[in-house]
GROMACS .gro file of C-alpha atoms in nm:
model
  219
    1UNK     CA    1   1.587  -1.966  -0.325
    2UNK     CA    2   1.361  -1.847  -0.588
    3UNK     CA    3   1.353  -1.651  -0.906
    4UNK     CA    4   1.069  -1.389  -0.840
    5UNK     CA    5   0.922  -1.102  -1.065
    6UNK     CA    6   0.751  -0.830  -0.938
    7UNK     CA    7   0.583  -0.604  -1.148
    8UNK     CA    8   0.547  -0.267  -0.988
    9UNK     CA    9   0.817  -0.298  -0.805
   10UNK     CA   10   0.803   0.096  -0.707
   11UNK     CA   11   0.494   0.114  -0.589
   12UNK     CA   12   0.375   0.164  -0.261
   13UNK     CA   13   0.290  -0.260  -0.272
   14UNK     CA   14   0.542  -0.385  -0.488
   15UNK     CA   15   0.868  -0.185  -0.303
   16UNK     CA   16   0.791  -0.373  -0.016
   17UNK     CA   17   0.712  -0.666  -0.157
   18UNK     CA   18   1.097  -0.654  -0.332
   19UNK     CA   19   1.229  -0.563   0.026
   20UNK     CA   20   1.076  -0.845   0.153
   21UNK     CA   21   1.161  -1.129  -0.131
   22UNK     CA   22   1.575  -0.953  -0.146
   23UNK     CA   23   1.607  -0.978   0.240
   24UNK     CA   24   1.551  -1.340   0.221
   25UNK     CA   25   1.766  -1.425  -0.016
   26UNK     CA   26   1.512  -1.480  -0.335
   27UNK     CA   27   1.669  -1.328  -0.685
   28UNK     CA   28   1.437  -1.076  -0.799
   29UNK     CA   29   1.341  -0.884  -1.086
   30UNK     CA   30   1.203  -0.595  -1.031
   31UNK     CA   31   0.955  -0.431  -1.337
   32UNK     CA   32   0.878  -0.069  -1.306
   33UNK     CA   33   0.877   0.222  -1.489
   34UNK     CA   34   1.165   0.410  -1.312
   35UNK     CA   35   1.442   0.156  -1.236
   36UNK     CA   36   1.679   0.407  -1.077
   37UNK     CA   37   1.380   0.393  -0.767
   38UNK     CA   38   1.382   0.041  -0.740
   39UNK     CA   39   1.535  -0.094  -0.392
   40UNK     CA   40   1.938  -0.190  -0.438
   41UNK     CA   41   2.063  -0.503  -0.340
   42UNK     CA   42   2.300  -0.735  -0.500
   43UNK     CA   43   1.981  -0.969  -0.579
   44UNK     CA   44   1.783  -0.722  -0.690
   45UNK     CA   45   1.766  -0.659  -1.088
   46UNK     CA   46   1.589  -0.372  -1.182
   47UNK     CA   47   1.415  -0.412  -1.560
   48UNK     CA   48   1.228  -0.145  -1.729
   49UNK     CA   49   0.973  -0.294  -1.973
   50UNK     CA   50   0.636  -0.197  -2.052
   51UNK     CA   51   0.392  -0.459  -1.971
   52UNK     CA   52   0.210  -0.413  -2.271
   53UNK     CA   53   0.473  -0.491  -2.498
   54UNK     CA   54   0.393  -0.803  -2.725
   55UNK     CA   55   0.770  -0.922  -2.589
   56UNK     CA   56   0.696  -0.876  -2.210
   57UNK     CA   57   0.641  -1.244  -2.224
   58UNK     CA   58   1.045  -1.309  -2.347
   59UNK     CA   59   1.037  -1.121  -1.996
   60UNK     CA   60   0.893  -1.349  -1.780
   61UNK     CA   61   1.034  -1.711  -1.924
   62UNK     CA   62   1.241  -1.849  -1.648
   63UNK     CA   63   1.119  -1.746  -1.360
   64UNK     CA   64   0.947  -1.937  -1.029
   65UNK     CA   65   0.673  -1.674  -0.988
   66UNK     CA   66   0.522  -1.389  -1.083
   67UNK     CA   67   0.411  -1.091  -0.802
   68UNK     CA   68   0.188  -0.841  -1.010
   69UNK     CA   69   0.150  -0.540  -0.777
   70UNK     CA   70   0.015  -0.319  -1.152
   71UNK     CA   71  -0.123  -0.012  -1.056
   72UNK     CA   72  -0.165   0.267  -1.285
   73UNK     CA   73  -0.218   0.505  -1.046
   74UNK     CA   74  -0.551   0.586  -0.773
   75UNK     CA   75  -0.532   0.957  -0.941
   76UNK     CA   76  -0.499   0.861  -1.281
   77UNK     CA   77  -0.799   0.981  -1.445
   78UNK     CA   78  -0.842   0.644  -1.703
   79UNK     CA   79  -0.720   0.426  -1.393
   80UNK     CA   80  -1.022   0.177  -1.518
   81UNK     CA   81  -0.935   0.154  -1.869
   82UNK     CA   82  -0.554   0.154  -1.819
   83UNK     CA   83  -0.575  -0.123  -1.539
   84UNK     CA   84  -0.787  -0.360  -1.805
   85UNK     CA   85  -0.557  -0.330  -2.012
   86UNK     CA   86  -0.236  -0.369  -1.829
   87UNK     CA   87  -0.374  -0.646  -1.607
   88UNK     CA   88  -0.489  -0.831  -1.935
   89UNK     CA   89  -0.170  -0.800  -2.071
   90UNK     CA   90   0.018  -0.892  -1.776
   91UNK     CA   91  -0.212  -1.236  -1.745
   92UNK     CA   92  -0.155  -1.340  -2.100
   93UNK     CA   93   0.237  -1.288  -2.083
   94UNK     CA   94   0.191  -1.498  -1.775
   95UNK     CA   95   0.017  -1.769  -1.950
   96UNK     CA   96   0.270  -1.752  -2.256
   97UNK     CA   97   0.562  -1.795  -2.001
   98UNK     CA   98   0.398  -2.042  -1.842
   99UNK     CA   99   0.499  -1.915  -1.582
  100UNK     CA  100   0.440  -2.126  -1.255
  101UNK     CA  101   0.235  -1.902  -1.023
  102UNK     CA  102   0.115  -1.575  -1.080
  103UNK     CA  103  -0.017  -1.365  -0.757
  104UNK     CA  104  -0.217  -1.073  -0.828
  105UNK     CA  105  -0.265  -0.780  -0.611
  106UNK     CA  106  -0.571  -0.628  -0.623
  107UNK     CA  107  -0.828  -0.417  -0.373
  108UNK     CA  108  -1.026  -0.469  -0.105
  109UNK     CA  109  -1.344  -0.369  -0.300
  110UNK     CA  110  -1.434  -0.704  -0.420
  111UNK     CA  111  -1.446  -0.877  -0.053
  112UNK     CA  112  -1.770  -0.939   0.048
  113UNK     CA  113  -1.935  -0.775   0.372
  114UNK     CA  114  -2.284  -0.994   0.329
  115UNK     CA  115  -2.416  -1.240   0.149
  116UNK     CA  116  -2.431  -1.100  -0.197
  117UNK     CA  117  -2.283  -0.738  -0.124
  118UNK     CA  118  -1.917  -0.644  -0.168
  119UNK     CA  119  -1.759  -0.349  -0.065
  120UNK     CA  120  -1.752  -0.166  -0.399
  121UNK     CA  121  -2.145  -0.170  -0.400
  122UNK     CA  122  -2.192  -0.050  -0.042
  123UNK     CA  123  -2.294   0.333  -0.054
  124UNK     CA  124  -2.018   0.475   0.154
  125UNK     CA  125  -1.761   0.327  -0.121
  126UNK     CA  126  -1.549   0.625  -0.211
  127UNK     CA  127  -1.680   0.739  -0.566
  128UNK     CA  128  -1.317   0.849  -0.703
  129UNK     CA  129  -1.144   0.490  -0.664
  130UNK     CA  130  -1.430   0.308  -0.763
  131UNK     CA  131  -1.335   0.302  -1.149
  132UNK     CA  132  -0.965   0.119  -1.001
  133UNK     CA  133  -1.180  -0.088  -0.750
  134UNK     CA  134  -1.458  -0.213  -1.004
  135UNK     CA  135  -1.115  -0.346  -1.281
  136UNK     CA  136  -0.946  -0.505  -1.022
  137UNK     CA  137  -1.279  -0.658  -0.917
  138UNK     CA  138  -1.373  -0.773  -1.289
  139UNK     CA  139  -0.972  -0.911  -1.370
  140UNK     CA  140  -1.068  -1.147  -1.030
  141UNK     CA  141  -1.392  -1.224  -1.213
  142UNK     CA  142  -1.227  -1.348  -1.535
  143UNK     CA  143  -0.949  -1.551  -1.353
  144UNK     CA  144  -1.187  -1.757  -1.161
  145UNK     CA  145  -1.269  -2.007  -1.428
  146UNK     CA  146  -0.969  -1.990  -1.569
  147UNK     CA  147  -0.723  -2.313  -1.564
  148UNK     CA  148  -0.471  -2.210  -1.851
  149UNK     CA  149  -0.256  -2.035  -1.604
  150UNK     CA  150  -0.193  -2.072  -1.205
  151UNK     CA  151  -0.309  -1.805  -1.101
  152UNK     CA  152  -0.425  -1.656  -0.729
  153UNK     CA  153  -0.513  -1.282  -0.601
  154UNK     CA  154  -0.472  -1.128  -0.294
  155UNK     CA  155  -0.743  -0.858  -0.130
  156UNK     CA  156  -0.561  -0.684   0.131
  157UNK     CA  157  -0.788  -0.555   0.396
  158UNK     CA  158  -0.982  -0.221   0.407
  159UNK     CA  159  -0.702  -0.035   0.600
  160UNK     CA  160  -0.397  -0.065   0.402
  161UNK     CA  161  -0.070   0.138   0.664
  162UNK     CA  162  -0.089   0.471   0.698
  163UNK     CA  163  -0.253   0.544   0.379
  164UNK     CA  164  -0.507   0.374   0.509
  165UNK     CA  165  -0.572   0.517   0.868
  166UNK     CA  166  -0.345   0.222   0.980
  167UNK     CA  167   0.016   0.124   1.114
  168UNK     CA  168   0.347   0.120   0.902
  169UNK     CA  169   0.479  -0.124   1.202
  170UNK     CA  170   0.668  -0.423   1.027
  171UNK     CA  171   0.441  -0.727   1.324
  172UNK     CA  172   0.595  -1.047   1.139
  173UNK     CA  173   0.250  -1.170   1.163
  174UNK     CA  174  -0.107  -1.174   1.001
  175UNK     CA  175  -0.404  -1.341   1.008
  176UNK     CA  176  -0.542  -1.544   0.672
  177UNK     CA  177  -0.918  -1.480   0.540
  178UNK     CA  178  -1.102  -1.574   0.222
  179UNK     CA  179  -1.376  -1.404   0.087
  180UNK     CA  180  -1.519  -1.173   0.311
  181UNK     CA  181  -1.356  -0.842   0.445
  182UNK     CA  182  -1.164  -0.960   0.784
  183UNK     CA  183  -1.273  -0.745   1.059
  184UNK     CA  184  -1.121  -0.591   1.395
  185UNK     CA  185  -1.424  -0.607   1.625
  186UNK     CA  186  -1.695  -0.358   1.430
  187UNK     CA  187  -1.445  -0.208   1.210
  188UNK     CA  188  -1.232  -0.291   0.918
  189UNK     CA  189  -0.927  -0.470   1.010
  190UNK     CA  190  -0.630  -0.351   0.851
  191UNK     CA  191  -0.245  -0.428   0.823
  192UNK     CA  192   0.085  -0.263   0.747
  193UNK     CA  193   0.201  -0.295   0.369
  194UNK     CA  194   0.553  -0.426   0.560
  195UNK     CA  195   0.313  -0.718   0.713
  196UNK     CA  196   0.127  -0.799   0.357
  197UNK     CA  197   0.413  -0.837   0.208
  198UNK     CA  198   0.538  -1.078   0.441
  199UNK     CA  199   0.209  -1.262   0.329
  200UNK     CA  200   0.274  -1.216  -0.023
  201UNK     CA  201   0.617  -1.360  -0.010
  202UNK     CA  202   0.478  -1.636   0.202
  203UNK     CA  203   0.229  -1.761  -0.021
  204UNK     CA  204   0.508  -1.722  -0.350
  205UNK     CA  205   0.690  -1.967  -0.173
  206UNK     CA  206   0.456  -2.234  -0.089
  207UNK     CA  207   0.203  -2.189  -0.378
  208UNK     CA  208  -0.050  -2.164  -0.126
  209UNK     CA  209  -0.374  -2.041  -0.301
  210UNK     CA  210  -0.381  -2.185  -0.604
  211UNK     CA  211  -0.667  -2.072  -0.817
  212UNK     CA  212  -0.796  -1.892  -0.481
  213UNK     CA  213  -0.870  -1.520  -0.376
  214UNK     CA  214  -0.776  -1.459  -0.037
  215UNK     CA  215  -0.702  -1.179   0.225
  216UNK     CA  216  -0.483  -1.085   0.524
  217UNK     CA  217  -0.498  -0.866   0.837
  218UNK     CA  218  -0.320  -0.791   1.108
  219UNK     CA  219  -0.372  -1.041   1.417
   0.00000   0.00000   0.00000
């Protein structure tokens, strides 16, 4: 069993991802800003500790992987400016901890749907999460290069459970993509957040897309 962080471990993304890493047995700490809504279990640790603290690093030593499910917030108004930030922050602790493998969750936005053409840029791309799309889009942008940390990001697809039009159902299954936007037929695919998190804890454990983006949907 692993030692895994997740940051954002109350989120919509990151509670499920703890769920997921607890009930099979991983040790896990668990960064958010409200510990007393963090799942309990007996190997769940709850931390609070602001990311952008110059110790957040101390944080991280130790552990077998990093899960950063950072989100500011799709309604905060500075979501852009405040997801820079954080995400930078949360990279270079990363890199300071050396830590082994750090998966970032980030948006759909930034899969492509032609040659050329990502969501974000097609004209139907909704206008008031397009500041939280386009960060997540450029922090996948400045890891690609980058070989002073091991780092990979995960796109879930364009219908993310019931916030996104789609099924809470917990499947056990999903389907693997890369850089395109997975499809069902003519429409988005989608998947339940249960199901991606099954896929994030899967790839934690084998290290499976190192220095890769890549993207999930339900089979």
């Amino acid at each position: 069993m692993k030692k895994i962080a997740v940051i954002g471990a109350t989120g919509y993304v990151g509670s499920a991802v703890v769920k997921e890493l607890a009930e099979r047995g991983h040790q896990v700490v668990a960064f958010a800003r409200n510990v007393e809504n963090v799942a309990k279990a007996d190997n769940v640790q709850a931390v609070a500790f602001d990311v952008e603290n110059a110790n957040f690093a101390e944080q991280l030593k130790g552990v077998d992987a990093v899960i950063s499910a950072f989100n500011p917030g799709w309604t905060n108004p500075n979501i852009g400016v405040d997801f820079t930030r954080g995400a930078k922050a949360i990279v270079e602790a990363a890199k300071s901890a050396e830590v082994p493998y750090l998966l970032v969750v980030g948006g759909a936005g930034s899969l492509y749907v032609a040659p050329n053409l990502q969501v974000i840029d097609t004209p139907d791309f909704p206008k008031e999460i397009y500041d939280g799309a386009n960060a997540a889009r450029n922090l996948l942008n400045d890891l690609r290069d980058r070989r002073d940390l091991n780092w990979a990001f995960i796109s879930p697809p364009a219908c993310l459970g019931a916030d996104g039009d789609f099924s809470e159902e917990r499947l056990g299954s999903y389907r693997l993509g890369g850089e395109e936007l997975l499809m069902n037929g003519d429409i988005p695919a989608g998947i339940s957040v249960a199901d991606l998190a099954i896929a994030i804890a899967d790839d934690v454990e084998q290290k499976a897309h190192l220095f890769q983006r890549f993207t999930v949907a339900a089979k």
